[in-house]
Amino acid sequence: MRRPELILDILREKAGNKDYVFEGLYKNLYNPDFYLKAYGKIHAKEGNLTKGTDGKTVDGFNLELVEKLIESLKDESYRPNPARRIYIPKKAGKKRPLGIPSFNDKLVQEVIRQILESIYEERFLDSSHGFRPKRSCHTALMKVKGKCSGVKWWIEGDIKGFFDNIEHHTLTKLLRKTIKDEKFINLIWKFLKAGYTEDWKFNNTYSGTPQGGIISPILANIYLHELDKFMEELKGTLNRGKRRKNNPEYHSLNNKIWNRNKKLREQKLSEEEANQVKNEIKELSRQREKLSSEDPMDENFKRLQYVRYADDFVVAVIGSKDFAMQIRDKIANFLSRTLSLELSMEKTLITHANSKRISFLGYEVSVGGDKKTTSSNGVIRRSIKGIPMLHLPHEKMRDFLFKNQYMVEKDGQWKAHHRANLIHNDDLEILTSYNAEIRGFYEYYKLAVDVRKLSGAYNIIKTSCAMTLANKYKTSCRKIYRKFDQNGTFGVTFKTTKGTRFRPFYNEGFRTVKTPLKRETKLLIYDNDSQPNQMQYKARTSLEDRLLANKCEYCGRDGRCEVHHVRKLKDLKGKKKWEKFMIARKRKTLVLCKSCHVKLHAGKMD
């Protein structure tokens, strides 16, 4: 059979023709290499070691399992297991439902996802950023910043319970526009109708995509692609005028300034008269700075921009509030009529860009006003009005500090605090935990113009780390800073096979005078048209090759093997030979024959 990469590239190439309809996709599910590729993609995720409703995990994956899956797909006897529903906490004390599918179902879903992505990725529009290759929250935010200049009104879209209310028949109808393969669509239908178990009770699913399912994001994007197309058409219909008309008041002041400058150049004036004219020029210039050269209320100039990440979207409108309300109503009618979704009128806010910030993807977005800037040669210029700016919300930073227990509130004041749950870890683990958490938060908010506010939080987190180490060693923070100092840098020294190494506290080695956390001003935005559509043939992953070698990595016996998985290498004690083997190779997987795998789980393997 052909390699999956070749098949996916052929699909991607054909998808470039927007009118092409795909047939015979189901037969790709008979290709064992697709399942090995899917396994190589998802095996490392810790969630795969959580049992589904069938009681099985990724541990013990083997080629026989793949063969059985293919046989059940060939005779169409395959039935997805219902997902095991759990709840994870949300902000404001609420909980979000999450489904845990069986690993076999994850494997089949990953193959479906790869096929769907190859078909639809070429057809999705540039306004969509969620769950797509080379796109992220950052690309969506940068699109807002780069494409929404001059915005007067924001529309903050809120679709009621989107993922739970995707209508199954509408979704399959949309799939049939592009895919003419009933077996393939019926397989997706089975996943939509698989249901879930909660408190050992089975529940049917009448709408929505599989909670926690691998195919849910791509199906959601296929569903909302219709909204993206509608907004593109709406944009072409409602956009009006090439440019705003001139502001008469601004140009009247401009002419007065020009005439007075001409008077200074061409007429012989006394010193007193010249000073009077110069003062008039300054006053007129101050008045002109408050105005725009173009009429901001020009009814003959209208624009809208639309950016979506999953079910979160914003629309930037240049026009009147009535114009923005008309757009909101058109979106609501389209969602209701075409996609059986409801736009929440209470939560879909229409906000004046100059009066209030909006929230989008965890950031606050404001619009720049009249500010003077000085260039490198000393010339004072007025900044351009209407440029969107990204801000770090104060409550996000506060919640981050409290959630991770970096600080506590005492007597109405916020104070750094040690983390008792880390005290029994070794020094490097403590430092690494802090580094990973602050790095993750900073990396997400590094686009904010006020990211330097994090320097205060940074100092609290650093103090918390020192206090945690001080509690571990029953000493003071001052002594900890001395003990863990290396040339003025706070960090941990540790030994490796290559000698002693030093790991600094996050960004300690790159400190600037003001703050170690600088704003990121550039971000590469990948557009659909900029992605080269060329065929790439990748080799198998090392894990796939190890499994296909059919040789036990412990006893060396030839024959059918399966893969043993562990959640984390640090959980291994290193006392047994097989543990040392995995630790030395830094692998969370070990290919074993059936006999060795049984012995390992029975605790009988050295």
Coordinates of C-alpha atoms in Angstrom, one line a residue:
M1 CA 0.0 0.0 0.0
R2 CA 1.1 3.6 -0.6
R3 CA 2.6 5.6 2.2
P4 CA 0.1 7.8 4.1
E5 CA 2.2 11.0 3.4
L6 CA 1.8 10.4 -0.4
I7 CA -1.9 9.9 -0.1
L8 CA -2.4 12.9 2.1
D9 CA -0.4 15.1 -0.3
I10 CA -2.5 13.9 -3.2
L11 CA -5.6 14.8 -1.3
R12 CA -4.1 18.2 -0.4
E13 CA -3.3 18.8 -4.1
K14 CA -6.8 18.0 -5.3
A15 CA -8.3 20.2 -2.6
G16 CA -6.7 23.1 -4.3
N17 CA -9.5 22.8 -6.8
K18 CA -12.4 24.2 -4.9
D19 CA -15.0 22.3 -6.9
Y20 CA -13.4 18.9 -6.5
V21 CA -15.5 16.3 -4.7
F22 CA -13.7 13.4 -3.0
E23 CA -14.6 9.8 -3.4
G24 CA -13.2 6.5 -2.1
L25 CA -11.8 7.9 1.2
Y26 CA -12.9 5.0 3.3
K27 CA -10.5 2.5 1.7
N28 CA -7.6 4.5 3.2
L29 CA -8.7 3.2 6.5
Y30 CA -7.6 -0.3 5.4
N31 CA -4.0 0.9 5.3
P32 CA -2.0 -0.2 8.4
D33 CA 0.6 2.5 7.9
F34 CA -2.1 5.1 8.6
Y35 CA -2.6 3.7 12.1
L36 CA 1.1 3.5 12.8
K37 CA 1.4 7.2 11.7
A38 CA -1.6 8.1 14.0
Y39 CA 0.0 6.1 16.8
G40 CA 3.3 7.9 16.4
K41 CA 1.4 11.2 16.5
I42 CA -0.6 10.7 19.7
H43 CA 1.2 8.0 21.8
A44 CA 3.2 10.4 23.9
K45 CA 0.2 12.2 25.4
E46 CA -0.3 11.3 29.1
G47 CA -4.1 11.1 28.7
N48 CA -3.6 7.9 26.6
L49 CA -2.8 6.1 29.8
T50 CA -6.2 7.0 31.3
K51 CA -8.7 4.2 30.8
G52 CA -11.7 4.6 28.6
T53 CA -15.0 2.8 29.0
D54 CA -13.5 -0.4 27.6
G55 CA -10.9 -0.3 30.4
K56 CA -7.9 -0.2 27.9
T57 CA -5.1 2.3 27.4
V58 CA -2.3 2.9 24.9
D59 CA -0.2 0.4 26.9
G60 CA 0.3 -2.8 24.9
F61 CA -0.3 -1.3 21.5
N62 CA 0.6 -3.8 18.8
L63 CA 0.1 -4.7 15.1
E64 CA -2.5 -7.3 15.9
L65 CA -4.7 -4.5 17.4
V66 CA -4.4 -2.6 14.1
E67 CA -5.3 -5.7 12.1
K68 CA -8.5 -6.2 14.2
L69 CA -9.5 -2.6 13.8
I70 CA -9.1 -2.8 10.0
E71 CA -11.1 -6.0 9.8
S72 CA -14.0 -4.4 11.8
L73 CA -13.9 -1.4 9.5
K74 CA -13.9 -3.5 6.4
D75 CA -17.1 -5.4 7.4
E76 CA -18.5 -2.2 9.0
S77 CA -18.9 -3.9 12.3
Y78 CA -16.8 -1.2 14.0
R79 CA -18.6 0.7 16.8
P80 CA -17.0 3.5 18.8
N81 CA -17.2 3.1 22.6
P82 CA -19.1 5.8 24.5
A83 CA -16.7 8.3 26.0
R84 CA -16.2 8.4 29.8
R85 CA -17.3 11.8 31.0
I86 CA -15.5 13.7 33.6
Y87 CA -15.6 17.4 34.6
I88 CA -12.7 19.9 34.8
P89 CA -12.9 23.2 36.6
K90 CA -13.6 26.5 34.8
K91 CA -13.3 30.0 36.1
A92 CA -16.0 31.3 38.4
G93 CA -16.3 27.9 40.0
K94 CA -18.1 26.3 37.0
K95 CA -17.1 22.9 35.4
R96 CA -16.6 21.9 31.8
P97 CA -17.6 18.4 30.7
L98 CA -14.8 16.4 29.1
G99 CA -15.0 13.0 27.4
I100 CA -12.3 10.4 27.6
P101 CA -12.5 8.2 24.5
S102 CA -11.1 4.7 24.3
F103 CA -7.6 4.5 22.8
N104 CA -8.8 2.4 19.8
D105 CA -11.3 5.2 19.0
K106 CA -8.6 7.8 19.4
L107 CA -6.5 5.9 16.8
V108 CA -9.3 5.8 14.3
Q109 CA -10.2 9.4 14.9
E110 CA -6.7 10.5 14.3
V111 CA -6.6 8.8 10.9
I112 CA -10.0 10.5 10.0
R113 CA -8.6 13.8 11.3
Q114 CA -5.5 13.6 9.0
I115 CA -7.7 12.8 6.0
L116 CA -10.1 15.7 6.8
E117 CA -7.3 18.1 7.4
S118 CA -5.7 17.4 4.1
I119 CA -8.9 18.0 2.3
Y120 CA -10.2 21.1 4.2
E121 CA -7.1 22.9 5.2
E122 CA -6.6 24.2 1.7
R123 CA -10.2 25.4 1.6
F124 CA -10.5 27.1 5.0
L125 CA -10.3 30.9 4.9
D126 CA -7.7 33.2 6.3
S127 CA -10.1 34.5 9.0
S128 CA -10.1 31.2 10.8
H129 CA -7.3 30.5 13.3
G130 CA -8.4 27.8 15.7
F131 CA -7.0 24.2 15.7
R132 CA -5.2 24.7 12.4
P133 CA -1.6 24.0 11.4
K134 CA 0.8 26.9 11.9
R135 CA -2.0 29.0 13.4
S136 CA -2.8 29.9 17.0
C137 CA -4.3 32.4 19.3
H138 CA -1.3 34.6 18.6
T139 CA -1.9 34.7 14.8
A140 CA -5.6 35.6 15.5
L141 CA -4.5 38.4 17.8
M142 CA -1.9 39.7 15.4
K143 CA -4.5 39.6 12.7
V144 CA -6.8 41.8 14.8
K145 CA -3.9 44.2 15.4
G146 CA -2.8 44.3 11.8
K147 CA -6.1 44.3 10.0
C148 CA -8.5 46.3 12.2
S149 CA -7.0 49.8 12.1
G150 CA -9.5 52.6 12.2
V151 CA -12.1 50.5 13.9
K152 CA -15.0 52.4 15.4
W153 CA -17.1 49.6 16.8
W154 CA -16.3 46.1 18.0
I155 CA -18.8 43.2 17.8
E156 CA -17.8 40.5 20.3
G157 CA -19.4 37.3 19.1
D158 CA -20.8 34.7 21.5
I159 CA -22.4 31.5 20.2
K160 CA -24.5 29.8 22.9
G161 CA -23.0 26.4 23.7
F162 CA -21.4 25.9 20.3
F163 CA -19.7 22.6 20.7
D164 CA -22.8 21.1 22.4
N165 CA -25.2 22.4 19.8
I166 CA -23.7 21.4 16.5
E167 CA -26.6 19.9 14.6
H168 CA -25.6 16.4 13.3
H169 CA -27.7 16.4 10.2
T170 CA -26.4 19.9 9.2
L171 CA -22.8 18.7 9.7
T172 CA -23.2 15.6 7.6
K173 CA -24.9 17.7 4.9
L174 CA -21.9 20.0 4.9
L175 CA -19.5 17.1 4.6
R176 CA -21.4 15.7 1.6
K177 CA -20.7 18.9 -0.3
T178 CA -17.1 17.9 -0.4
I179 CA -17.1 14.1 0.2
K180 CA -19.0 11.6 -1.8
D181 CA -18.3 8.5 0.2
E182 CA -21.2 7.3 2.4
K183 CA -19.1 4.8 4.2
F184 CA -16.7 7.5 5.4
I185 CA -19.5 9.9 6.4
N186 CA -21.3 7.0 8.2
L187 CA -18.2 6.3 10.2
I188 CA -18.1 10.0 11.3
W189 CA -21.8 9.7 12.1
K190 CA -21.1 6.7 14.4
F191 CA -18.7 8.9 16.4
L192 CA -21.3 11.7 16.6
K193 CA -23.8 9.2 18.0
A194 CA -21.4 7.2 20.2
G195 CA -22.8 8.8 23.4
Y196 CA -21.1 9.0 26.8
T197 CA -21.2 7.4 30.3
E198 CA -21.6 9.3 33.5
D199 CA -21.9 7.7 36.9
W200 CA -22.0 4.3 35.0
K201 CA -25.0 5.4 33.1
F202 CA -25.1 5.6 29.3
N203 CA -26.3 8.8 27.7
N204 CA -27.2 9.4 24.0
T205 CA -25.7 12.4 22.1
Y206 CA -28.3 14.2 20.0
S207 CA -26.1 17.1 19.0
G208 CA -22.6 18.4 19.4
T209 CA -19.2 16.9 18.6
P210 CA -17.5 14.1 20.6
Q211 CA -16.3 15.7 23.9
G212 CA -12.6 15.3 24.1
G213 CA -12.5 13.6 20.7
I214 CA -9.6 14.1 18.3
I215 CA -12.0 14.9 15.3
S216 CA -14.0 17.5 17.3
P217 CA -11.9 20.5 16.4
I218 CA -11.7 19.8 12.6
L219 CA -15.5 19.1 12.5
A220 CA -16.1 22.4 14.4
N221 CA -14.0 24.2 11.8
I222 CA -15.9 22.6 8.9
Y223 CA -19.2 23.7 10.5
L224 CA -18.1 27.3 11.1
H225 CA -16.4 27.5 7.7
E226 CA -19.9 28.4 6.5
L227 CA -19.9 31.4 8.8
D228 CA -16.4 32.4 7.5
K229 CA -17.7 32.3 3.9
F230 CA -20.8 34.3 4.9
M231 CA -18.7 37.0 6.5
E232 CA -16.4 37.1 3.5
E233 CA -19.5 37.7 1.3
L234 CA -20.9 40.2 3.7
K235 CA -17.6 42.1 3.7
G236 CA -17.7 42.3 -0.1
T237 CA -21.3 43.5 0.0
L238 CA -21.2 46.1 2.8
N239 CA -17.7 47.6 2.3
R240 CA -18.2 51.0 0.7
G241 CA -15.9 53.8 -0.6
K242 CA -12.2 53.8 -1.4
R243 CA -11.2 56.4 1.2
R244 CA -12.9 58.8 3.6
K245 CA -13.6 62.3 2.4
N246 CA -11.4 65.2 3.6
N247 CA -12.2 66.8 6.9
P248 CA -13.0 70.5 6.0
E249 CA -12.1 71.8 9.5
Y250 CA -8.7 70.0 9.4
H251 CA -7.8 71.4 6.0
S252 CA -9.0 74.9 6.9
L253 CA -6.5 74.9 9.8
N254 CA -3.9 73.5 7.5
N255 CA -4.4 76.4 5.1
K256 CA -4.2 78.9 7.9
I257 CA -0.9 77.5 9.1
W258 CA 0.4 77.4 5.5
N259 CA -0.5 81.1 5.0
R260 CA 1.2 82.2 8.2
N261 CA 4.3 80.3 7.3
K262 CA 4.3 82.0 3.9
K263 CA 3.9 85.3 5.7
L264 CA 7.0 84.6 7.8
R265 CA 9.0 83.7 4.7
E266 CA 8.0 86.4 2.3
Q267 CA 7.2 89.5 4.4
K268 CA 9.5 91.7 6.4
L269 CA 8.1 91.6 9.9
S270 CA 9.3 93.1 13.1
E271 CA 10.4 90.8 15.8
E272 CA 7.2 91.4 17.7
E273 CA 5.0 90.7 14.7
A274 CA 7.1 87.5 13.8
N275 CA 6.7 86.2 17.4
Q276 CA 2.9 86.8 17.2
V277 CA 2.6 84.9 13.9
K278 CA 4.7 82.0 15.4
N279 CA 2.5 81.8 18.4
E280 CA -0.6 81.7 16.1
I281 CA 1.1 78.9 14.1
K282 CA 1.6 76.9 17.4
E283 CA -2.0 77.4 18.5
L284 CA -3.4 76.4 15.1
S285 CA -1.1 73.4 15.1
R286 CA -2.4 72.3 18.6
Q287 CA -5.9 72.6 17.3
R288 CA -5.0 70.6 14.1
E289 CA -3.5 67.8 16.2
K290 CA -6.9 67.1 17.8
L291 CA -8.5 66.5 14.4
S292 CA -8.2 63.8 11.7
S293 CA -7.3 64.8 8.2
E294 CA -10.3 62.6 7.0
D295 CA -13.9 62.8 8.1
P296 CA -14.3 60.0 10.7
M297 CA -18.1 60.1 10.4
D298 CA -18.1 59.8 6.6
E299 CA -21.3 57.7 5.8
N300 CA -20.0 56.9 2.4
F301 CA -17.0 55.0 3.8
K302 CA -17.7 51.6 5.6
R303 CA -15.5 48.6 6.4
L304 CA -15.7 45.4 8.4
Q305 CA -13.0 42.9 9.4
Y306 CA -13.7 39.5 10.9
V307 CA -11.4 37.2 12.9
R308 CA -12.4 33.8 14.4
Y309 CA -10.7 31.4 16.7
A310 CA -12.8 28.3 17.2
D311 CA -16.2 29.7 18.4
D312 CA -14.8 33.0 19.6
F313 CA -14.9 35.8 17.0
V314 CA -14.7 39.6 16.7
V315 CA -15.9 41.9 14.0
A316 CA -14.3 45.3 13.6
V317 CA -16.6 47.9 12.1
I318 CA -15.9 51.3 10.5
G319 CA -19.3 53.0 10.4
S320 CA -22.1 53.9 12.7
K321 CA -23.5 52.0 15.6
D322 CA -26.6 51.2 13.6
F323 CA -24.4 49.7 10.9
A324 CA -22.7 47.5 13.5
M325 CA -26.1 46.4 14.8
Q326 CA -27.2 45.5 11.3
I327 CA -24.1 43.3 10.9
R328 CA -24.8 41.6 14.3
D329 CA -28.4 40.9 13.3
K330 CA -27.3 39.5 9.9
I331 CA -24.9 37.1 11.7
A332 CA -27.6 36.0 14.2
N333 CA -30.0 35.3 11.3
F334 CA -27.4 33.3 9.3
L335 CA -26.4 31.2 12.3
S336 CA -30.0 30.4 13.2
R337 CA -31.2 29.8 9.6
T338 CA -28.2 27.9 8.2
L339 CA -26.4 26.3 11.1
S340 CA -29.1 25.9 13.8
L341 CA -27.0 27.9 16.2
E342 CA -28.0 30.8 18.5
L343 CA -26.1 34.0 18.8
S344 CA -26.4 35.2 22.4
M345 CA -27.7 38.8 22.1
E346 CA -26.9 39.4 25.8
K347 CA -23.3 38.4 25.5
T348 CA -22.6 39.6 21.9
L349 CA -21.6 43.1 22.8
I350 CA -21.3 46.1 20.5
T351 CA -18.5 48.3 22.0
H352 CA -17.3 51.7 21.0
A353 CA -13.6 51.3 20.2
N354 CA -12.5 54.6 21.8
S355 CA -14.5 54.2 25.0
K356 CA -13.8 50.7 26.3
R357 CA -11.5 47.7 25.8
I358 CA -12.8 44.4 24.6
S359 CA -11.7 40.9 25.6
F360 CA -10.5 38.4 23.0
L361 CA -8.6 35.2 23.7
G362 CA -7.5 36.2 27.1
Y363 CA -6.1 39.6 26.1
E364 CA -7.7 43.1 26.3
V365 CA -7.8 45.0 23.0
S366 CA -7.8 48.8 23.0
V367 CA -7.6 51.4 20.2
G368 CA -4.7 53.8 20.2
G369 CA -5.5 57.5 20.5
D370 CA -3.7 60.8 19.9
K371 CA -0.2 60.4 21.3
K372 CA 3.0 62.2 20.3
T373 CA 6.1 60.2 19.5
T374 CA 9.6 61.4 19.0
S375 CA 11.7 59.9 16.2
S376 CA 15.4 59.1 16.5
N377 CA 16.2 62.5 14.9
G378 CA 14.1 64.4 17.4
V379 CA 11.1 65.2 15.2
I380 CA 7.8 65.0 17.1
R381 CA 5.1 63.2 15.2
R382 CA 1.5 62.4 16.0
S383 CA 0.8 58.7 16.3
I384 CA -1.8 57.2 13.9
K385 CA -5.2 56.9 15.5
G386 CA -7.2 53.7 15.6
I387 CA -4.4 51.1 15.8
P388 CA -5.5 48.2 18.0
M389 CA -3.3 47.5 20.9
L390 CA -3.1 44.2 23.0
H391 CA -3.0 44.4 26.8
L392 CA -2.3 41.9 29.6
P393 CA -5.5 42.0 31.9
H394 CA -4.6 42.6 35.5
E395 CA -7.0 39.9 36.7
K396 CA -5.3 37.3 34.5
M397 CA -2.0 38.0 36.2
R398 CA -3.5 38.1 39.6
D399 CA -5.4 34.8 39.1
F400 CA -2.2 33.2 37.8
L401 CA -0.3 34.1 40.9
F402 CA -3.1 32.9 43.2
K403 CA -3.8 29.7 41.3
N404 CA -0.2 28.5 41.4
Q405 CA 0.1 29.5 45.1
Y406 CA 2.9 32.0 44.4
M407 CA 1.3 34.4 46.8
V408 CA -1.5 34.6 49.4
E409 CA -3.6 37.4 50.8
K410 CA -2.7 38.5 54.4
D411 CA -4.3 41.4 56.2
G412 CA -5.6 42.8 52.8
Q413 CA -2.1 42.6 51.3
W414 CA -0.6 40.2 48.7
K415 CA 2.5 38.5 49.8
A416 CA 4.8 35.9 48.3
H417 CA 4.3 32.4 49.6
H418 CA 6.1 29.1 49.5
R419 CA 4.6 26.0 47.8
A420 CA 4.3 23.1 50.2
N421 CA 3.5 20.6 47.5
L422 CA 7.0 21.0 46.0
I423 CA 9.1 20.9 49.2
H424 CA 9.8 17.1 48.9
N425 CA 11.0 17.4 45.3
D426 CA 14.7 17.8 44.5
D427 CA 16.1 21.3 43.8
L428 CA 16.2 21.0 40.0
E429 CA 12.6 19.8 39.9
I430 CA 11.5 22.8 42.0
L431 CA 13.3 25.2 39.8
T432 CA 12.1 23.5 36.6
S433 CA 8.4 23.7 37.8
Y434 CA 8.7 27.4 38.4
N435 CA 10.5 28.0 35.1
A436 CA 7.9 26.1 33.1
E437 CA 5.0 27.9 34.6
I438 CA 6.3 31.4 34.2
R439 CA 7.6 30.6 30.7
G440 CA 4.2 29.4 29.7
F441 CA 2.4 32.5 31.0
Y442 CA 4.9 34.9 29.5
E443 CA 5.0 33.1 26.1
Y444 CA 1.2 33.6 25.9
Y445 CA 1.2 37.2 26.9
K446 CA 4.4 38.4 25.3
L447 CA 2.4 40.3 22.6
A448 CA 1.0 42.7 25.2
V449 CA 2.2 46.3 25.0
D450 CA 2.2 46.3 28.8
V451 CA 3.9 42.9 29.3
R452 CA 6.4 44.6 31.5
K453 CA 3.8 44.6 34.2
L454 CA 4.9 41.0 34.6
S455 CA 8.1 42.1 36.1
G456 CA 6.3 42.6 39.4
A457 CA 4.8 39.1 39.2
Y458 CA 8.2 37.8 38.2
N459 CA 9.7 39.1 41.4
I460 CA 6.9 37.5 43.4
I461 CA 7.4 34.1 41.7
K462 CA 11.2 34.3 42.2
T463 CA 10.6 35.1 45.9
S464 CA 8.2 32.2 46.1
C465 CA 10.8 29.8 44.6
A466 CA 13.4 31.0 47.1
M467 CA 10.9 30.6 50.0
T468 CA 10.0 27.0 48.8
L469 CA 13.7 26.1 48.9
A470 CA 14.1 27.9 52.2
N471 CA 11.3 25.8 53.7
K472 CA 12.9 22.6 52.3
Y473 CA 16.2 23.4 54.0
K474 CA 14.7 25.0 57.1
T475 CA 16.6 28.2 56.5
S476 CA 16.1 31.8 55.4
C477 CA 15.6 33.3 51.9
R478 CA 18.7 35.4 52.3
K479 CA 20.8 32.3 52.8
I480 CA 19.1 30.5 49.9
Y481 CA 19.9 33.4 47.6
R482 CA 23.5 33.1 48.7
K483 CA 23.6 29.3 48.4
F484 CA 22.0 29.2 44.9
D485 CA 23.9 32.2 43.5
Q486 CA 26.4 31.8 40.6
N487 CA 28.0 35.1 39.5
G488 CA 24.9 37.1 40.5
T489 CA 22.5 34.7 38.9
F490 CA 19.9 32.7 40.9
G491 CA 19.7 29.1 39.8
V492 CA 20.4 25.4 40.6
T493 CA 23.7 23.5 40.0
F494 CA 23.2 19.8 39.1
K495 CA 25.3 16.9 37.9
T496 CA 25.0 15.1 34.5
T497 CA 27.0 12.4 32.8
K498 CA 28.9 15.2 31.0
G499 CA 29.8 17.1 34.2
T500 CA 28.3 19.8 36.4
R501 CA 25.8 22.2 34.9
F502 CA 23.9 25.3 36.0
R503 CA 20.3 26.1 35.3
P504 CA 19.2 29.7 36.1
F505 CA 15.8 30.8 37.2
Y506 CA 13.8 31.7 34.1
N507 CA 15.5 34.5 32.1
E508 CA 17.9 35.3 34.9
G509 CA 20.8 35.0 32.6
F510 CA 19.4 37.5 30.2
R511 CA 18.3 40.3 32.5
T512 CA 18.0 43.9 31.3
V513 CA 18.1 46.8 33.6
K514 CA 14.3 47.3 33.6
T515 CA 12.8 43.9 33.2
P516 CA 13.6 40.4 32.0
L517 CA 10.3 40.1 30.2
K518 CA 10.2 42.1 26.9
R519 CA 7.3 42.5 24.5
E520 CA 7.4 40.5 21.3
T521 CA 6.7 42.9 18.4
K522 CA 7.0 40.5 15.5
L523 CA 5.2 37.2 14.9
L524 CA 5.2 35.2 11.7
I525 CA 1.6 34.9 10.4
Y526 CA 1.1 32.0 8.0
D527 CA -1.5 32.6 5.3
N528 CA -3.1 29.9 3.3
D529 CA -1.5 31.2 0.0
S530 CA 1.9 31.3 1.5
Q531 CA 2.0 27.6 2.4
P532 CA 3.8 25.8 -0.5
N533 CA 1.7 22.9 -1.7
Q534 CA 4.5 20.4 -2.3
M535 CA 4.6 16.7 -1.6
Q536 CA 6.8 15.7 1.3
Y537 CA 7.6 12.1 2.1
K538 CA 8.6 11.6 5.7
A539 CA 10.2 8.6 7.0
R540 CA 8.6 6.6 9.8
T541 CA 9.2 7.7 13.4
S542 CA 11.7 5.7 15.4
L543 CA 8.9 4.2 17.5
E544 CA 7.1 2.9 14.3
D545 CA 10.4 1.3 13.1
R546 CA 11.1 -0.3 16.5
L547 CA 7.6 -1.9 16.5
L548 CA 7.9 -3.1 12.9
A549 CA 11.3 -4.6 13.7
N550 CA 9.4 -7.4 15.6
K551 CA 12.2 -7.8 18.1
C552 CA 11.9 -7.6 21.9
E553 CA 14.1 -4.8 23.2
Y554 CA 14.6 -6.6 26.6
C555 CA 15.1 -10.3 25.8
G556 CA 16.0 -9.9 22.1
R557 CA 13.5 -12.5 21.0
D558 CA 12.0 -12.2 17.4
G559 CA 8.3 -12.2 16.9
R560 CA 5.2 -10.0 17.3
C561 CA 5.8 -7.3 19.9
E562 CA 3.8 -4.7 21.8
V563 CA 4.7 -1.3 23.4
H564 CA 4.9 -0.6 27.1
H565 CA 4.2 3.0 28.1
V566 CA 4.9 5.1 31.2
R567 CA 3.5 8.5 32.0
K568 CA 6.7 10.1 33.1
L569 CA 10.3 9.0 33.1
K570 CA 10.8 10.6 36.6
D571 CA 8.3 8.1 37.9
L572 CA 10.8 5.2 37.3
K573 CA 13.0 4.4 40.2
G574 CA 15.8 3.0 38.1
K575 CA 16.3 0.0 40.3
K576 CA 15.3 -2.6 37.7
K577 CA 17.1 -3.4 34.5
W578 CA 14.2 -2.4 32.2
E579 CA 13.7 0.9 34.1
K580 CA 17.5 1.7 33.6
F581 CA 17.1 0.9 29.9
M582 CA 14.2 3.4 29.5
I583 CA 15.9 6.1 31.6
A584 CA 19.3 5.8 29.8
R585 CA 17.5 6.2 26.4
K586 CA 15.1 8.9 27.6
R587 CA 12.2 7.0 26.2
K588 CA 8.7 6.6 27.7
T589 CA 8.2 3.5 25.6
L590 CA 9.7 0.0 25.5
V591 CA 9.0 -2.5 22.8
L592 CA 8.5 -6.0 24.4
C593 CA 7.4 -9.4 23.4
K594 CA 4.1 -10.6 24.9
S595 CA 5.8 -12.7 27.5
C596 CA 8.1 -10.0 28.7
H597 CA 5.2 -7.5 28.9
V598 CA 3.2 -9.8 31.0
K599 CA 6.1 -10.4 33.3
L600 CA 6.7 -6.6 33.6
H601 CA 3.1 -5.9 34.8
A602 CA 3.3 -8.9 37.1
G603 CA 6.4 -7.4 38.7
K604 CA 8.5 -10.5 37.8
M605 CA 10.9 -8.9 35.3
D606 CA 14.2 -7.8 36.7

